[in-house]
mmCIF file of C-alpha atoms in Angstrom:
data_model
loop_
_atom_site.group_PDB
_atom_site.id
_atom_site.type_symbol
_atom_site.label_atom_id
_atom_site.label_comp_id
_atom_site.label_asym_id
_atom_site.label_seq_id
_atom_site.Cartn_x
_atom_site.Cartn_y
_atom_site.Cartn_z
ATOM 1 C CA MET A 107 0.000 0.000 0.000
ATOM 2 C CA ASN A 108 1.492 3.357 -1.017
ATOM 3 C CA GLU A 109 1.426 6.568 0.973
ATOM 4 C CA VAL A 110 -1.604 8.053 -0.802
ATOM 5 C CA ASP A 111 -3.695 4.961 -0.148
ATOM 6 C CA LYS A 112 -2.599 4.996 3.471
ATOM 7 C CA SER A 113 -3.536 8.635 3.968
ATOM 8 C CA TYR A 114 -6.825 7.979 2.116
ATOM 9 C CA ASN A 115 -7.675 5.167 4.503
ATOM 10 C CA ASP A 116 -6.680 7.335 7.477
ATOM 11 C CA LEU A 117 -9.010 10.043 6.225
ATOM 12 C CA LEU A 118 -11.877 7.594 5.836
ATOM 13 C CA SER A 119 -11.427 6.159 9.315
ATOM 14 C CA LYS A 120 -11.252 9.686 10.697
ATOM 15 C CA ILE A 121 -14.544 10.638 8.993
ATOM 16 C CA ARG A 122 -16.182 7.374 10.066
ATOM 17 C CA GLY A 123 -15.018 7.940 13.627
ATOM 18 C CA ILE A 124 -16.812 11.260 14.009
ATOM 19 C CA GLN A 125 -20.500 10.875 14.739
ATOM 20 C CA PRO A 126 -22.382 14.108 14.003
ATOM 21 C CA GLU A 127 -24.471 15.288 16.909
ATOM 22 C CA ILE A 128 -28.059 16.442 16.653
ATOM 23 C CA ILE A 129 -28.232 19.846 18.343
ATOM 24 C CA ASP A 130 -31.491 19.070 20.128
ATOM 25 C CA SER A 131 -32.475 15.476 19.539
ATOM 26 C CA SER A 132 -35.699 15.471 21.588
ATOM 27 C CA ALA A 133 -36.876 18.719 19.967
ATOM 28 C CA LEU A 134 -36.322 17.166 16.549
ATOM 29 C CA THR A 135 -38.253 14.059 17.590
ATOM 30 C CA GLU A 136 -41.162 16.144 18.807
ATOM 31 C CA ARG A 137 -41.092 18.264 15.674
ATOM 32 C CA ILE A 138 -41.316 15.139 13.517
ATOM 33 C CA MET A 139 -44.105 13.641 15.662
ATOM 34 C CA LYS A 140 -46.041 16.885 15.424
ATOM 35 C CA ASN A 141 -45.628 17.327 11.650
ATOM 36 C CA MET A 142 -46.246 13.721 10.650
ATOM 37 C CA THR A 143 -49.833 13.789 11.925
ATOM 38 C CA LEU A 144 -50.663 16.586 9.506
ATOM 39 C CA PRO A 145 -52.664 15.295 6.546
ATOM 40 C CA ALA A 146 -50.669 14.466 3.445
ATOM 41 C CA PRO A 147 -51.160 16.898 0.563
ATOM 42 C CA SER A 148 -53.922 15.600 -1.671
ATOM 43 C CA ARG A 149 -53.122 14.636 -5.235
ATOM 44 C CA LYS A 150 -56.592 15.642 -6.427
ATOM 45 C CA PRO A 151 -55.984 19.389 -6.959
ATOM 46 C CA ARG A 152 -52.739 18.631 -8.757
ATOM 47 C CA LEU A 153 -54.478 16.169 -11.079
ATOM 48 C CA LEU A 154 -57.283 18.648 -11.742
ATOM 49 C CA ALA A 155 -54.739 21.329 -12.535
ATOM 50 C CA ARG A 156 -52.997 18.956 -14.939
ATOM 51 C CA TYR A 157 -56.270 18.128 -16.753
ATOM 52 C CA PHE A 158 -57.135 21.822 -16.942
ATOM 53 C CA LEU A 159 -53.728 22.561 -18.442
ATOM 54 C CA TRP A 160 -54.188 19.850 -21.071
ATOM 55 C CA ALA A 161 -57.697 20.991 -21.951
ATOM 56 C CA SER A 162 -56.688 24.636 -22.206
ATOM 57 C CA SER A 163 -53.660 23.855 -24.394
ATOM 58 C CA VAL A 164 -55.812 21.758 -26.766
ATOM 59 C CA ALA A 165 -58.418 24.552 -26.910
ATOM 60 C CA CYS A 166 -55.684 27.143 -27.569
ATOM 61 C CA PHE A 167 -54.321 25.044 -30.442
ATOM 62 C CA PHE A 168 -57.805 24.638 -31.916
ATOM 63 C CA PHE A 169 -58.528 28.365 -31.749
ATOM 64 C CA ALA A 170 -55.111 29.170 -33.193
ATOM 65 C CA VAL A 171 -55.810 26.966 -36.233
ATOM 66 C CA LEU A 172 -59.280 28.501 -36.630
ATOM 67 C CA PHE A 173 -57.947 32.026 -36.344
ATOM 68 C CA TYR A 174 -55.165 31.338 -38.836
ATOM 69 C CA SER A 175 -57.572 29.949 -41.442
ATOM 70 C CA GLN A 176 -59.922 32.946 -41.001
ATOM 71 C CA TYR A 177 -57.010 35.343 -41.215
ATOM 72 C CA SER A 178 -55.633 33.803 -44.428
ATOM 73 C CA GLU A 179 -59.110 33.985 -46.023
ATOM 74 C CA THR A 180 -59.539 37.654 -45.218
ATOM 75 C CA LYS A 181 -56.002 38.374 -46.377
ATOM 76 C CA ALA A 182 -56.714 36.767 -49.776
ATOM 77 C CA GLY A 183 -59.831 38.933 -50.187
ATOM 78 C CA ILE A 184 -62.226 36.118 -50.993
ATOM 79 C CA PRO A 185 -63.113 33.628 -48.322
ATOM 80 C CA GLN A 186 -61.480 30.296 -49.291
ATOM 81 C CA SER A 187 -64.555 28.311 -48.467
ATOM 82 C CA GLN A 188 -66.670 30.363 -50.868
ATOM 83 C CA ALA A 189 -64.002 30.395 -53.540
ATOM 84 C CA LYS A 190 -63.889 26.634 -53.479
ATOM 85 C CA PHE A 191 -67.573 25.963 -53.925
ATOM 86 C CA GLU A 192 -68.895 29.026 -55.757
ATOM 87 C CA PRO A 193 -68.891 28.489 -59.564
ATOM 88 C CA ASN A 194 -67.024 30.958 -61.720
ATOM 89 C CA PHE A 195 -69.897 32.240 -63.918
ATOM 90 C CA SER A 196 -67.791 34.355 -66.266
ATOM 91 C CA ARG A 197 -65.602 31.391 -67.136
ATOM 92 C CA LEU A 198 -68.639 29.162 -67.547
ATOM 93 C CA SER A 199 -70.281 31.563 -69.967
ATOM 94 C CA GLN A 200 -67.079 31.740 -72.031
ATOM 95 C CA LEU A 201 -66.983 27.980 -72.234
ATOM 96 C CA HIS A 202 -70.611 27.900 -73.195
ATOM 97 C CA GLU A 203 -69.930 30.279 -76.110
ATOM 98 C CA ILE A 204 -67.081 28.124 -77.300
ATOM 99 C CA ARG A 205 -69.230 25.018 -77.004
ATOM 100 C CA GLN A 206 -71.911 26.673 -79.138
ATOM 101 C CA ASP A 207 -69.373 27.598 -81.813
ATOM 102 C CA THR A 208 -67.873 24.169 -82.139
ATOM 103 C CA PRO A 209 -69.075 21.095 -80.333
ATOM 104 C CA ALA A 210 -65.597 19.589 -80.552
ATOM 105 C CA LEU A 211 -64.197 22.480 -78.576
ATOM 106 C CA GLY A 212 -66.754 21.871 -75.874
ATOM 107 C CA GLN A 213 -65.315 18.432 -75.372
ATOM 108 C CA LEU A 214 -61.807 19.808 -75.218
ATOM 109 C CA ASN A 215 -62.551 22.801 -73.046
ATOM 110 C CA CYS A 216 -61.342 21.004 -69.960
ATOM 111 C CA LEU A 217 -57.856 20.957 -71.469
ATOM 112 C CA ILE A 218 -57.836 24.647 -72.325
ATOM 113 C CA ARG A 219 -55.986 26.752 -69.862
ATOM 114 C CA SER A 220 -55.424 30.224 -71.288
ATOM 115 C CA ARG A 221 -57.111 32.594 -73.677
ATOM 116 C CA GLU A 222 -54.265 32.254 -76.174
ATOM 117 C CA GLN A 223 -54.552 28.494 -76.130
ATOM 118 C CA LYS A 224 -58.273 28.796 -76.713
ATOM 119 C CA LYS A 225 -57.739 31.023 -79.766
ATOM 120 C CA GLU A 226 -55.146 28.690 -81.224
ATOM 121 C CA MET A 227 -57.356 25.694 -80.725
ATOM 122 C CA ARG A 228 -60.319 27.449 -82.328
ATOM 123 C CA LYS A 229 -58.220 28.474 -85.353
ATOM 124 C CA ALA A 230 -56.870 24.984 -85.759
ATOM 125 C CA LEU A 231 -60.321 23.450 -85.569
ATOM 126 C CA PHE A 232 -61.733 25.934 -88.130
ATOM 127 C CA HIS A 233 -58.891 25.131 -90.513
ATOM 128 C CA THR A 234 -59.433 21.408 -90.265
ATOM 129 C CA SER A 235 -63.226 21.735 -90.688
ATOM 130 C CA ASN A 236 -62.821 24.002 -93.772
ATOM 131 C CA LYS A 237 -60.392 21.569 -95.375
ATOM 132 C CA GLU A 238 -62.809 18.724 -94.774
ATOM 133 C CA MET B 39 -33.808 -3.805 17.480
ATOM 134 C CA ASN B 40 -34.078 -6.997 15.394
ATOM 135 C CA SER B 41 -36.023 -7.501 12.172
ATOM 136 C CA ILE B 42 -38.971 -9.206 13.911
ATOM 137 C CA GLN B 43 -39.422 -6.248 16.227
ATOM 138 C CA ILE B 44 -39.163 -3.845 13.286
ATOM 139 C CA ASP B 45 -41.833 -5.784 11.374
ATOM 140 C CA GLN B 46 -44.105 -5.655 14.433
ATOM 141 C CA TYR B 47 -43.637 -1.899 14.770
ATOM 142 C CA ILE B 48 -44.332 -1.451 11.057
ATOM 143 C CA LYS B 49 -47.567 -3.438 11.373
ATOM 144 C CA LEU B 50 -48.593 -1.241 14.296
ATOM 145 C CA CYS B 51 -47.720 1.881 12.295
ATOM 146 C CA LEU B 52 -49.973 0.646 9.497
ATOM 147 C CA GLN B 53 -52.794 0.581 12.046
ATOM 148 C CA GLY B 54 -51.990 4.202 12.902
ATOM 149 C CA ASP B 55 -50.050 3.595 16.127
ATOM 150 C CA THR B 56 -47.884 6.681 16.649
ATOM 151 C CA ASN B 57 -46.115 5.173 19.666
ATOM 152 C CA ALA B 58 -44.756 2.365 17.500
ATOM 153 C CA PHE B 59 -43.538 5.001 15.076
ATOM 154 C CA ARG B 60 -41.839 6.820 17.942
ATOM 155 C CA HIS B 61 -39.864 3.648 18.658
ATOM 156 C CA LEU B 62 -38.740 3.428 15.035
ATOM 157 C CA LEU B 63 -37.894 7.110 15.081
ATOM 158 C CA SER B 64 -35.726 6.857 18.191
ATOM 159 C CA GLU B 65 -33.965 3.806 16.724
ATOM 160 C CA TYR B 66 -33.153 5.258 13.308
ATOM 161 C CA GLN B 67 -33.084 9.027 13.833
ATOM 162 C CA GLN B 68 -29.338 9.146 14.400
ATOM 163 C CA MET B 69 -28.611 6.939 11.382
ATOM 164 C CA VAL B 70 -30.673 9.151 9.075
ATOM 165 C CA TYR B 71 -29.228 12.350 10.537
ATOM 166 C CA THR B 72 -25.654 11.052 10.191
ATOM 167 C CA LEU B 73 -26.076 10.246 6.508
ATOM 168 C CA ALA B 74 -27.835 13.567 5.867
ATOM 169 C CA PHE B 75 -25.116 15.499 7.702
ATOM 170 C CA ARG B 76 -22.311 13.686 5.896
ATOM 171 C CA MET B 77 -23.896 14.514 2.570
ATOM 172 C CA LEU B 78 -25.038 18.059 3.222
ATOM 173 C CA CYS B 79 -22.506 19.221 5.866
ATOM 174 C CA ASN B 80 -25.070 21.473 7.509
ATOM 175 C CA GLU B 81 -26.980 20.949 10.767
ATOM 176 C CA THR B 82 -30.180 22.705 9.728
ATOM 177 C CA ASP B 83 -30.366 20.963 6.355
ATOM 178 C CA ALA B 84 -29.640 17.601 7.949
ATOM 179 C CA GLU B 85 -32.418 18.159 10.512
ATOM 180 C CA ASP B 86 -34.864 19.192 7.788
ATOM 181 C CA VAL B 87 -34.008 16.141 5.729
ATOM 182 C CA THR B 88 -34.377 13.886 8.799
ATOM 183 C CA GLN B 89 -37.823 15.335 9.412
ATOM 184 C CA ASP B 90 -38.824 14.927 5.735
ATOM 185 C CA VAL B 91 -37.561 11.342 5.697
ATOM 186 C CA PHE B 92 -39.651 10.280 8.708
ATOM 187 C CA ILE B 93 -42.741 12.084 7.452
ATOM 188 C CA LYS B 94 -42.335 10.237 4.141
ATOM 189 C CA VAL B 95 -41.862 6.976 6.031
ATOM 190 C CA TRP B 96 -45.080 7.547 8.004
ATOM 191 C CA GLN B 97 -47.045 8.474 4.886
ATOM 192 C CA ASN B 98 -45.698 5.622 2.740
ATOM 193 C CA ILE B 99 -45.132 2.859 5.257
ATOM 194 C CA GLY B 100 -47.652 0.717 3.383
ATOM 195 C CA LYS B 101 -45.310 0.748 0.381
ATOM 196 C CA TYR B 102 -42.367 -0.697 2.350
ATOM 197 C CA ASN B 103 -41.163 -3.943 0.772
ATOM 198 C CA ASN B 104 -39.947 -6.211 3.588
ATOM 199 C CA THR B 105 -37.716 -8.245 1.268
ATOM 200 C CA TYR B 106 -35.199 -5.434 1.803
ATOM 201 C CA LYS B 107 -33.903 -4.210 5.144
ATOM 202 C CA PHE B 108 -35.797 -1.336 6.747
ATOM 203 C CA SER B 109 -32.519 0.557 7.042
ATOM 204 C CA THR B 110 -31.991 0.208 3.255
ATOM 205 C CA TRP B 111 -35.379 1.791 2.673
ATOM 206 C CA LEU B 112 -34.471 4.633 5.028
ATOM 207 C CA TYR B 113 -31.095 5.056 3.339
ATOM 208 C CA LYS B 114 -32.857 5.220 -0.012
ATOM 209 C CA ILE B 115 -35.254 7.982 1.044
ATOM 210 C CA THR B 116 -32.493 9.924 2.801
ATOM 211 C CA ALA B 117 -30.001 9.620 -0.058
ATOM 212 C CA ASN B 118 -32.597 10.733 -2.606
ATOM 213 C CA LEU B 119 -33.676 13.747 -0.563
ATOM 214 C CA CYS B 120 -30.053 14.750 0.045
ATOM 215 C CA TYR B 121 -29.217 14.288 -3.626
ATOM 216 C CA ASP B 122 -32.111 16.553 -4.632
ATOM 217 C CA ARG B 123 -30.974 19.143 -2.129
ATOM 218 C CA LEU B 124 -27.348 18.975 -3.297
ATOM 219 C CA ARG B 125 -28.449 19.389 -6.888
ATOM 220 C CA SER B 126 -30.615 22.388 -6.093
ATOM 221 C CA VAL B 127 -27.766 23.961 -4.112
ATOM 222 C CA LYS B 128 -25.353 23.267 -6.956
ATOM 223 C CA ASN B 129 -27.770 24.847 -9.407
ATOM 224 C CA LYS B 130 -27.887 27.970 -7.277
ATOM 225 C CA GLU B 131 -24.073 27.969 -7.220
ATOM 226 C CA GLN B 132 -23.932 28.037 -3.468
ATOM 227 C CA VAL B 133 -21.849 24.936 -3.061
ATOM 228 C CA GLY B 134 -18.289 25.157 -1.935
ATOM 229 C CA LEU B 135 -16.257 25.671 1.140
ATOM 230 C CA SER B 136 -17.297 29.291 1.547
ATOM 231 C CA GLY B 137 -20.941 28.930 0.557
ATOM 232 C CA LEU B 138 -22.127 26.081 2.675
ATOM 233 C CA THR B 139 -20.922 26.358 6.174
ATOM 234 C CA ILE B 140 -18.238 28.447 7.662
ATOM 235 C CA ASN B 141 -20.265 31.596 8.083
ATOM 236 C CA SER B 142 -23.662 29.974 8.609
ATOM 237 C CA ASP B 143 -25.670 30.673 11.756
ATOM 238 C CA THR B 144 -25.971 27.001 12.552
ATOM 239 C CA ASP B 145 -22.214 26.724 12.746
ATOM 240 C CA ILE B 146 -22.268 28.689 15.979
ATOM 241 C CA LEU B 147 -24.621 26.153 17.514
ATOM 242 C CA GLY B 148 -22.848 23.077 16.156
ATOM 243 C CA SER B 149 -20.501 21.071 18.293
ATOM 244 C CA ILE B 150 -16.753 20.760 17.752
ATOM 245 C CA HIS B 151 -17.318 17.274 16.355
ATOM 246 C CA ASN B 152 -19.694 18.599 13.761
ATOM 247 C CA LYS B 153 -17.315 21.398 12.773
ATOM 248 C CA GLU B 154 -14.416 19.009 12.389
ATOM 249 C CA LEU B 155 -16.451 16.550 10.348
ATOM 250 C CA LYS B 156 -17.876 19.325 8.228
ATOM 251 C CA ALA B 157 -14.417 20.706 7.436
ATOM 252 C CA LEU B 158 -13.046 17.254 6.635
ATOM 253 C CA ILE B 159 -15.863 16.292 4.266
ATOM 254 C CA LEU B 160 -16.013 19.671 2.596
ATOM 255 C CA GLN B 161 -12.271 19.746 2.009
ATOM 256 C CA THR B 162 -12.218 16.277 0.504
ATOM 257 C CA THR B 163 -15.430 16.324 -1.509
ATOM 258 C CA GLU B 164 -15.388 19.972 -2.531
ATOM 259 C CA ARG B 165 -15.482 19.468 -6.299
ATOM 260 C CA LEU B 166 -17.296 16.164 -6.515
ATOM 261 C CA THR B 167 -20.600 16.001 -8.366
ATOM 262 C CA PRO B 168 -23.682 15.157 -6.236
ATOM 263 C CA LYS B 169 -23.686 11.628 -7.698
ATOM 264 C CA GLN B 170 -19.991 11.045 -6.965
ATOM 265 C CA LYS B 171 -20.404 12.414 -3.448
ATOM 266 C CA GLN B 172 -23.441 10.207 -2.830
ATOM 267 C CA VAL B 173 -21.636 7.068 -4.013
ATOM 268 C CA PHE B 174 -18.461 7.935 -2.110
ATOM 269 C CA ILE B 175 -20.309 8.470 1.167
ATOM 270 C CA LEU B 176 -22.474 5.378 0.834
ATOM 271 C CA SER B 177 -19.586 3.161 -0.205
ATOM 272 C CA ASP B 178 -16.506 4.392 1.626
ATOM 273 C CA ILE B 179 -17.970 6.152 4.665
ATOM 274 C CA GLU B 180 -21.160 4.193 5.365
ATOM 275 C CA GLU B 181 -19.436 1.010 4.115
ATOM 276 C CA LEU B 182 -22.409 -0.351 2.180
ATOM 277 C CA ASP B 183 -21.895 -2.956 -0.550
ATOM 278 C CA ILE B 184 -22.470 -2.283 -4.257
ATOM 279 C CA LYS B 185 -25.749 -4.239 -4.315
ATOM 280 C CA GLU B 186 -27.241 -2.142 -1.510
ATOM 281 C CA ILE B 187 -25.977 1.095 -3.073
ATOM 282 C CA SER B 188 -27.579 0.011 -6.344
ATOM 283 C CA ILE B 189 -30.923 -0.395 -4.549
ATOM 284 C CA ILE B 190 -30.544 2.959 -2.787
ATOM 285 C CA THR B 191 -29.364 5.053 -5.716
ATOM 286 C CA GLN B 192 -31.049 3.097 -8.529
ATOM 287 C CA MET B 193 -27.746 3.151 -10.416
ATOM 288 C CA SER B 194 -26.225 0.147 -12.155
ATOM 289 C CA PRO B 195 -23.131 -1.445 -10.524
ATOM 290 C CA SER B 196 -20.959 -0.196 -13.391
ATOM 291 C CA GLN B 197 -22.233 3.366 -12.905
ATOM 292 C CA ILE B 198 -21.524 3.104 -9.186
ATOM 293 C CA LYS B 199 -18.008 1.817 -9.826
ATOM 294 C CA SER B 200 -17.182 4.551 -12.321
ATOM 295 C CA ASN B 201 -18.511 7.294 -10.011
ATOM 296 C CA LEU B 202 -16.621 5.804 -7.091
ATOM 297 C CA TYR B 203 -13.436 5.566 -9.141
ATOM 298 C CA LEU B 204 -13.649 9.243 -10.086
ATOM 299 C CA ALA B 205 -14.431 10.285 -6.513
ATOM 300 C CA ARG B 206 -11.504 8.308 -5.101
ATOM 301 C CA LYS B 207 -9.187 9.606 -7.815
ATOM 302 C CA TYR B 208 -10.110 13.203 -6.975
ATOM 303 C CA ILE B 209 -9.765 12.748 -3.217
ATOM 304 C CA LYS B 210 -6.423 10.978 -3.579
ATOM 305 C CA SER B 211 -5.157 13.737 -5.854
ATOM 306 C CA LYS B 212 -5.998 16.196 -3.085
ATOM 307 C CA LEU B 213 -4.098 14.092 -0.580
ATOM 308 C CA LYS B 214 -0.889 13.953 -2.667
ATOM 309 C CA PRO B 215 0.527 17.341 -1.630
ATOM 310 C CA TYR B 216 0.375 16.291 2.021
ATOM 311 C CA GLU B 217 2.498 13.157 1.513
#
């Protein structure tokens, strides 16, 4: 055993040898006996608080989503819900005109995207029909 | 007090007998206080922890598993409470030779034994983490075996050994200059 180990063991035996004293042992005993008879804190309020916290956080999230969707609709100008389901009458009437001109175009109108495309398609169809 | 007597007192405590609890208290108060003092190095804190331990024992005596020793259960509660306290003190950066004791009011009331012990432990375990200090005190001062320490601290034997190795290494490094 080297010197460090020896002094380490001496230190341990020194610490073990000293028994800490309670300043007033009987007072501590009485204090414990007095406090232990007090009722234990109930878990019920804590559980209720936890449930309330959960419920309020879920409600907050729900309202945040609702608010965000409303906000984005108003920012766009047209409410999204209406824009989705309300038919675009101007576009429908245009398509109807095209359909009246050429029935073949009416079948293709779902593929037509822009005004220029429409014109090109109409020209092409007129050419082919004239040739025929 | 043997294990049969302890079991009898525990049964009486379960029926709400405070006198039986008083017997247990007088038997184990010093043991709990000693461990608390060795870990916290402060009379007031050690007394508070002792009180908290016995209140917990009274409130949870129905949960005591008699396959383990009653003293192990007490050690477990005490060590956990002290560990929590050490951690909270460390978080507040009050730990250290200057912060904990020397100028405290309780130091005036403490006996010479307490002062000597306090100085010794604080000097040797000054920079140990709460975990290392806990393992060092339970293993080398209280002389408990690894299995019991594992039950008390809920650490694996390998964790205990590594913490103990680091604690011993630090303390021995502090002892070197005094060779």
